[in-house]
mmCIF file with all atom_site columns, C-alpha atoms in Angstrom:
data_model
loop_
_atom_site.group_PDB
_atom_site.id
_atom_site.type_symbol
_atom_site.label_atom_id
_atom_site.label_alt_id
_atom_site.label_comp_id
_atom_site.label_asym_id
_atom_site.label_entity_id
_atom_site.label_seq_id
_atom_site.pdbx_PDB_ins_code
_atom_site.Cartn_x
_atom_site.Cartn_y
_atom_site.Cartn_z
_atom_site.occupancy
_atom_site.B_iso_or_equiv
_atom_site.pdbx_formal_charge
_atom_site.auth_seq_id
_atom_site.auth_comp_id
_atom_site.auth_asym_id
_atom_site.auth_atom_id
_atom_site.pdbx_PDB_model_num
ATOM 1   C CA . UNK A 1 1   ? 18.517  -13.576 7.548   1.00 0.00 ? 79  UNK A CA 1
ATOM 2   C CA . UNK A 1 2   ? 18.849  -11.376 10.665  1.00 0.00 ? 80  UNK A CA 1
ATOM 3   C CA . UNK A 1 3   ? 17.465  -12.797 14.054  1.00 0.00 ? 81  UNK A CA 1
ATOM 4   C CA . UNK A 1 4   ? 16.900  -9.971  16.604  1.00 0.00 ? 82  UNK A CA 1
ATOM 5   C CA . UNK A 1 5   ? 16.953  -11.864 20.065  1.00 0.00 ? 83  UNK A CA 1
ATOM 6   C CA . UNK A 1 6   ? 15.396  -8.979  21.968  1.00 0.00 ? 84  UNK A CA 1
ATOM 7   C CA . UNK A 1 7   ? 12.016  -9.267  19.942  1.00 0.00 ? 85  UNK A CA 1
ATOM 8   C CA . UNK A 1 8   ? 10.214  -11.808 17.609  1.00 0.00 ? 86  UNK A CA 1
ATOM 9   C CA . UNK A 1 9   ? 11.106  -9.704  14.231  1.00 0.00 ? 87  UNK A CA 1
ATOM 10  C CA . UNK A 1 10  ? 12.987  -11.500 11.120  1.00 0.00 ? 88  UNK A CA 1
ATOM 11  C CA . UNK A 1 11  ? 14.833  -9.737  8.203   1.00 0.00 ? 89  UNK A CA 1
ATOM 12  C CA . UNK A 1 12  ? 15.153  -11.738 5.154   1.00 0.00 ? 90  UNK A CA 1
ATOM 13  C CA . UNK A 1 13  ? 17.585  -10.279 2.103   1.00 0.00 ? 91  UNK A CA 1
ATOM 14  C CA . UNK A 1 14  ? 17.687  -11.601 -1.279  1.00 0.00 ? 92  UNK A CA 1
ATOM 15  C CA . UNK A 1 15  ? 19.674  -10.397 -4.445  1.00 0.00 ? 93  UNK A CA 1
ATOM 16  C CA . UNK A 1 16  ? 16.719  -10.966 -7.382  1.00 0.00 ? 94  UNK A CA 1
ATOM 17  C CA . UNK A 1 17  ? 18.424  -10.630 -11.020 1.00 0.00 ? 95  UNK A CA 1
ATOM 18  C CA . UNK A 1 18  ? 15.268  -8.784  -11.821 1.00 0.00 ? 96  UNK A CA 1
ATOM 19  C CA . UNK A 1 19  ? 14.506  -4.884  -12.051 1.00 0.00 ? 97  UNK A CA 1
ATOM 20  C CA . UNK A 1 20  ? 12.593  -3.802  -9.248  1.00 0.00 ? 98  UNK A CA 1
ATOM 21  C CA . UNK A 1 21  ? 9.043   -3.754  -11.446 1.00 0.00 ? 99  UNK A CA 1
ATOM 22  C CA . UNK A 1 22  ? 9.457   -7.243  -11.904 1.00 0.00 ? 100 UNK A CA 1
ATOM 23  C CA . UNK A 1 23  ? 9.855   -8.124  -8.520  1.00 0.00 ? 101 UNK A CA 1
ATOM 24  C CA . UNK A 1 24  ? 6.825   -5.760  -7.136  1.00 0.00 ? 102 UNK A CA 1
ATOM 25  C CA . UNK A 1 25  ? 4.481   -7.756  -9.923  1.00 0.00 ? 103 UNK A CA 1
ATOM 26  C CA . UNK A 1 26  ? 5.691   -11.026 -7.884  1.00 0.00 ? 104 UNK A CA 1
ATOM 27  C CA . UNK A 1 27  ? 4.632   -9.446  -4.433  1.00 0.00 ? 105 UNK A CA 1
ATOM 28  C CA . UNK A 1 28  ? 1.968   -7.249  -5.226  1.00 0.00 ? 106 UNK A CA 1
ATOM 29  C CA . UNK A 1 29  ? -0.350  -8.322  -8.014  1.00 0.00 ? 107 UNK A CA 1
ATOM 30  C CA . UNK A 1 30  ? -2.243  -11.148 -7.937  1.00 0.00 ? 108 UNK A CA 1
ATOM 31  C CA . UNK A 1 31  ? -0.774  -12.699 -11.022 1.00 0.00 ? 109 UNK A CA 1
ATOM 32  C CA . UNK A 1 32  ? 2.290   -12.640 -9.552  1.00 0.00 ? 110 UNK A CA 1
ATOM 33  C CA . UNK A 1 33  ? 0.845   -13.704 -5.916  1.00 0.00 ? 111 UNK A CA 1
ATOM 34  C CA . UNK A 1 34  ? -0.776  -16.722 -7.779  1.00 0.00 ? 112 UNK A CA 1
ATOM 35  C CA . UNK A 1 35  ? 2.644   -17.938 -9.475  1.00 0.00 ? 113 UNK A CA 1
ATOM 36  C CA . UNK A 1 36  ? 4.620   -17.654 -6.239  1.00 0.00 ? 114 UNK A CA 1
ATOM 37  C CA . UNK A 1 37  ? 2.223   -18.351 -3.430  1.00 0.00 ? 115 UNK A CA 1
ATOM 38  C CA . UNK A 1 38  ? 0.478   -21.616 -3.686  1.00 0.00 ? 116 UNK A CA 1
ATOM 39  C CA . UNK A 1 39  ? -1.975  -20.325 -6.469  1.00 0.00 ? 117 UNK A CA 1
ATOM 40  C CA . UNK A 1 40  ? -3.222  -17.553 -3.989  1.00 0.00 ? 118 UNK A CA 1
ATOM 41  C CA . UNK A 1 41  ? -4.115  -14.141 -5.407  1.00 0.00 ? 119 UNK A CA 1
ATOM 42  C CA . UNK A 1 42  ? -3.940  -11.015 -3.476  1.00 0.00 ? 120 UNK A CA 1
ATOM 43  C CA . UNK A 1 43  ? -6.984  -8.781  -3.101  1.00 0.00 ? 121 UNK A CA 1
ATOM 44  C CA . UNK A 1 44  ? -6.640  -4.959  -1.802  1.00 0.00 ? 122 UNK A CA 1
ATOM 45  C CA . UNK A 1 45  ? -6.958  -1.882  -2.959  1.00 0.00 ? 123 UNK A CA 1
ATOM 46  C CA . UNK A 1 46  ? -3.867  -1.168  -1.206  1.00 0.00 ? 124 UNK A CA 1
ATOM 47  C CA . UNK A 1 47  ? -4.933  2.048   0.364   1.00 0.00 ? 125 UNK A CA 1
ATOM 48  C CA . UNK A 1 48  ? -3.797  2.830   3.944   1.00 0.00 ? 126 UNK A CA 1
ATOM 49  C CA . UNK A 1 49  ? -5.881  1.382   6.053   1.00 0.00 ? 127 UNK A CA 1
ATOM 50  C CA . UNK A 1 50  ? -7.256  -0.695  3.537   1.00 0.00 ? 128 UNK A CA 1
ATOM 51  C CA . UNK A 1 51  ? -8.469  -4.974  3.978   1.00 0.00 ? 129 UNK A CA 1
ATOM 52  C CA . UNK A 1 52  ? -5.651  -7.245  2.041   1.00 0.00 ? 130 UNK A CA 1
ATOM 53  C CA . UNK A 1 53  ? -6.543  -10.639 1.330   1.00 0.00 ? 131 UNK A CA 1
ATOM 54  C CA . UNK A 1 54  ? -5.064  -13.738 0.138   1.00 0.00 ? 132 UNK A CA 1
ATOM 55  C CA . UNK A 1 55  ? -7.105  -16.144 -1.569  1.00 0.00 ? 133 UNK A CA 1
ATOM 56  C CA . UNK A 1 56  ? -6.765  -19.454 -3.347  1.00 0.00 ? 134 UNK A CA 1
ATOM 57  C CA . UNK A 1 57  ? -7.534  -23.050 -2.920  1.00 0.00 ? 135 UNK A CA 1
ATOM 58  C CA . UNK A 1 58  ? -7.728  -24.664 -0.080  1.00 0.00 ? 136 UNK A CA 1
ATOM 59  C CA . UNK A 1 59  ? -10.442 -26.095 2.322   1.00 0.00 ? 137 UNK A CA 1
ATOM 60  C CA . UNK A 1 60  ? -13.002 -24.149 1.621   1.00 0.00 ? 138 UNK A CA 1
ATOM 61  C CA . UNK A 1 61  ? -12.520 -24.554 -2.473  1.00 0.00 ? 139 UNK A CA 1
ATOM 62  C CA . UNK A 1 62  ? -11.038 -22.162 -4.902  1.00 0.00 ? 140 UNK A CA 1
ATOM 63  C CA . UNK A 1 63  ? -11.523 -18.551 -3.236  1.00 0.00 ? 141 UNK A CA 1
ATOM 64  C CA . UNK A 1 64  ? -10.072 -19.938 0.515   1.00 0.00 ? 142 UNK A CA 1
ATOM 65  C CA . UNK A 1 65  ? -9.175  -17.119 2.667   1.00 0.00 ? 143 UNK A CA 1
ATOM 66  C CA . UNK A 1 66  ? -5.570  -18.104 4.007   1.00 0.00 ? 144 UNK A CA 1
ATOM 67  C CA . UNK A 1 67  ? -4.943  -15.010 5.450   1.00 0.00 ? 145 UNK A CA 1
ATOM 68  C CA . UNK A 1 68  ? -5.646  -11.348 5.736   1.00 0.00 ? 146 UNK A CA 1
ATOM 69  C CA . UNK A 1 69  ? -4.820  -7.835  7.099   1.00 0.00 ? 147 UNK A CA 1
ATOM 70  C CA . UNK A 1 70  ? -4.415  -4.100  6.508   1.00 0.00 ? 148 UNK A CA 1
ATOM 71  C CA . UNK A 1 71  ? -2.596  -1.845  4.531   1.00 0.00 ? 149 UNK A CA 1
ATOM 72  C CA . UNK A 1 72  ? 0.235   0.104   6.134   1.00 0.00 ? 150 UNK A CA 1
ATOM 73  C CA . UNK A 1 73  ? 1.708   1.724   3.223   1.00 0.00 ? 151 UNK A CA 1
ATOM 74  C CA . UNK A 1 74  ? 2.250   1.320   -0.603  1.00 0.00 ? 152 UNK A CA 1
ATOM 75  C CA . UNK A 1 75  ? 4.664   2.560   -2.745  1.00 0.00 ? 153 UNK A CA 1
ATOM 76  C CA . UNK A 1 76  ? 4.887   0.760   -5.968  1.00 0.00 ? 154 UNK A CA 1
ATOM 77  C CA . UNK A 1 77  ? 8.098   -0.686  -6.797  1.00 0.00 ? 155 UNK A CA 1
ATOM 78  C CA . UNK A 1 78  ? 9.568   0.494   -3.624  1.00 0.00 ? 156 UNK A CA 1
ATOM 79  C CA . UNK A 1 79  ? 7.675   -0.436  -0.088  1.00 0.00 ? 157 UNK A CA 1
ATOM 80  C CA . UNK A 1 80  ? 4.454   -2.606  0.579   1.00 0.00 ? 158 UNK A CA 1
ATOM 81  C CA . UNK A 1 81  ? 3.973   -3.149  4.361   1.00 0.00 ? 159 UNK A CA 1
ATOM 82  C CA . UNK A 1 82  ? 0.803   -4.219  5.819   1.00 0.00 ? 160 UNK A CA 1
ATOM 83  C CA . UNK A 1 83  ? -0.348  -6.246  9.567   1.00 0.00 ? 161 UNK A CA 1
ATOM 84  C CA . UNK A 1 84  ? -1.145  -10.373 8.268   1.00 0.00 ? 162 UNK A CA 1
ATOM 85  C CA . UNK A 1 85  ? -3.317  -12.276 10.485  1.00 0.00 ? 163 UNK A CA 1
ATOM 86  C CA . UNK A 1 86  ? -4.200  -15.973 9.977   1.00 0.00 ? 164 UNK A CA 1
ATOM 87  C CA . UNK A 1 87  ? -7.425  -16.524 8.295   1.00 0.00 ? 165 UNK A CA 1
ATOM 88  C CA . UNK A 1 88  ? -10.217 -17.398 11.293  1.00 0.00 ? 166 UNK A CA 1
ATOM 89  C CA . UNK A 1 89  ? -9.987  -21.076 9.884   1.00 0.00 ? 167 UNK A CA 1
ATOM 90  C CA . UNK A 1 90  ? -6.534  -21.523 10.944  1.00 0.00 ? 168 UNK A CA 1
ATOM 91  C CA . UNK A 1 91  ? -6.213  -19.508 14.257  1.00 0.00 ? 169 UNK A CA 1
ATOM 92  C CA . UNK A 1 92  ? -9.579  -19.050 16.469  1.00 0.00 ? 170 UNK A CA 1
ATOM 93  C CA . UNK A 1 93  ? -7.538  -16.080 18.168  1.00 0.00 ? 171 UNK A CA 1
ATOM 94  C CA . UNK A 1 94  ? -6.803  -14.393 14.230  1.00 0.00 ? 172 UNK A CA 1
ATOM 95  C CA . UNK A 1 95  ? -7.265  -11.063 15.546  1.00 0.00 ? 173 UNK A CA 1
ATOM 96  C CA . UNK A 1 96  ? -4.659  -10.714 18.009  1.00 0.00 ? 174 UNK A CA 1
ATOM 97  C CA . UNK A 1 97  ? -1.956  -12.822 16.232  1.00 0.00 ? 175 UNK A CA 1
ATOM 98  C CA . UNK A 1 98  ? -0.799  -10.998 13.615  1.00 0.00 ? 176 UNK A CA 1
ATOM 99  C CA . UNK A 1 99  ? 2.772   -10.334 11.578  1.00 0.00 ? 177 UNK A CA 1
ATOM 100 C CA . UNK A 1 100 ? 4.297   -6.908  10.542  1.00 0.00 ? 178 UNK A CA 1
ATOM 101 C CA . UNK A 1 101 ? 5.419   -7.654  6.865   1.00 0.00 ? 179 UNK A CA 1
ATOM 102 C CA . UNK A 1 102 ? 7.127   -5.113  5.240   1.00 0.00 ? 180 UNK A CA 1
ATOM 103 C CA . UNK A 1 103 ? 8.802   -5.245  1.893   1.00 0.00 ? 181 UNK A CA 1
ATOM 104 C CA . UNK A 1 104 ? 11.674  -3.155  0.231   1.00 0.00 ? 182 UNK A CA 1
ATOM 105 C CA . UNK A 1 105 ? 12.788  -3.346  -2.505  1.00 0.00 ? 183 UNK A CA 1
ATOM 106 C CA . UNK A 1 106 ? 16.255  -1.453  -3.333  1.00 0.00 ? 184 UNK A CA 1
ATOM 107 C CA . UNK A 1 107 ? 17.805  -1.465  -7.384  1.00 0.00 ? 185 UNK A CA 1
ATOM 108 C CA . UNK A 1 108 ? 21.664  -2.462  -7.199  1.00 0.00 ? 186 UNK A CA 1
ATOM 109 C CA . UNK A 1 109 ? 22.634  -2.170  -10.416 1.00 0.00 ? 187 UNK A CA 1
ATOM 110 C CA . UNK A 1 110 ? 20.865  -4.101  -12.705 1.00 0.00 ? 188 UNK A CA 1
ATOM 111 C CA . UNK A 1 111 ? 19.697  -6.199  -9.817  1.00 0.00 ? 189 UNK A CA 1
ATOM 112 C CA . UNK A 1 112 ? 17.340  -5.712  -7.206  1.00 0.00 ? 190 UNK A CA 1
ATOM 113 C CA . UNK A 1 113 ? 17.795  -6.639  -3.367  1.00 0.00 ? 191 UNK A CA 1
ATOM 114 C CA . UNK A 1 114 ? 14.269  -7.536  -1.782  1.00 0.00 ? 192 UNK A CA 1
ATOM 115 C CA . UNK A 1 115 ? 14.354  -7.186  2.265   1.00 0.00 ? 193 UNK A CA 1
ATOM 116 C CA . UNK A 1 116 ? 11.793  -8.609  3.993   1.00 0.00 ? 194 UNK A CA 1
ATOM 117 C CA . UNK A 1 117 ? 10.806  -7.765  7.786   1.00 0.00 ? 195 UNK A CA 1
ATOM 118 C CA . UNK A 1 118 ? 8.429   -9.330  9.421   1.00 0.00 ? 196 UNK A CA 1
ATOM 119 C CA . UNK A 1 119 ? 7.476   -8.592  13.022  1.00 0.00 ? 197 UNK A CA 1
ATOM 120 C CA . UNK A 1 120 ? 5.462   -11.090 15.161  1.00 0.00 ? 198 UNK A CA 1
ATOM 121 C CA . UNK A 1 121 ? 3.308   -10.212 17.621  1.00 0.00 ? 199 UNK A CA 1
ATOM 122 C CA . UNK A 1 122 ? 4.052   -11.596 21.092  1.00 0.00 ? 200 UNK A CA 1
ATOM 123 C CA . UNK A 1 123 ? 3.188   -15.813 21.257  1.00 0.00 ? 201 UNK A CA 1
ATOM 124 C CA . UNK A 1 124 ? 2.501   -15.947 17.564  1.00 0.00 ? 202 UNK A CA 1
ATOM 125 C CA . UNK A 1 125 ? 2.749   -19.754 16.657  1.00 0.00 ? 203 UNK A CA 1
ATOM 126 C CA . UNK A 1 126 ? 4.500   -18.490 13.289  1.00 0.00 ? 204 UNK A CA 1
ATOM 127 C CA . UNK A 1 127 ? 7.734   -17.158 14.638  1.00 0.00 ? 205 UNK A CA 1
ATOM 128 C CA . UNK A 1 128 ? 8.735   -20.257 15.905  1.00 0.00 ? 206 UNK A CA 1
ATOM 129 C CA . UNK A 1 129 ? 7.921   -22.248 12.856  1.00 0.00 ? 207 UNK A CA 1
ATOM 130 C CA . UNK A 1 130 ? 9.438   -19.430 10.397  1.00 0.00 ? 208 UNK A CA 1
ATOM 131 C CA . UNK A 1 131 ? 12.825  -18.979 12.637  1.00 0.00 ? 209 UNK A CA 1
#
């Protein structure tokens, strides 16, 4: 993990014995999203510009919003970067705290290295809590 002092941004690397299709289905399909976040599925149509979602239990029963954003850009098996915000049940101020997530994912043989960057937007509660 990289800290950059100068700004609230975070750079996670990890070496996944997996080939890169694998790994997208983990990040970007809601099967995937379901197994490895909390039973959460993601919802988009992953256009630029396009609403992601990220629903699942919680509070509000079975199709809780936890959080949501916008599509950046999407390039299967490659790069999936979009703005998060924190649902409006968990933040009253959701719109203007958000996180740049971006993920890449790079084959390394028969391996695949994911790198995830997220940059926080200035007094974001998460930064603290994910640093």
């Amino acid at each position: 993990m990289a800290v950059n002092p100068s700004s609230s941004s975070l750079t996670y690397e990890v070496l996944i014995a997996a080939p890169p299709e694998r790994v997208w289905a983990a990040i970007a399909t809601s099967e995937g999203t379901r197994a490895t976040l909390f039973g959460s599925s993601i919802e988009s149509t992953f256009e630029p510009g396009a609403r992601v979602e990220f629903r699942g239990p919680g509070p509000d029963g079975d199709r809780t919003l936890h959080v949501y954003g916008f599509v950046k850009s999407y390039e299967p098996n490659r790069e999936f970067s979009y703005e998060q915000h924190p649902a409006p049940a968990y933040n009253e101020q959701h719109e203007s705290v958000y996180c740049d997530m971006t993920y890449q994912l790079m084959p390394v043989g028969d391996q695949t290295k994911l790198e995830l960057t997220c940059a926080w937007s200035e007094g974001n509660p998460g930064y603290e809590h994910a640093k």
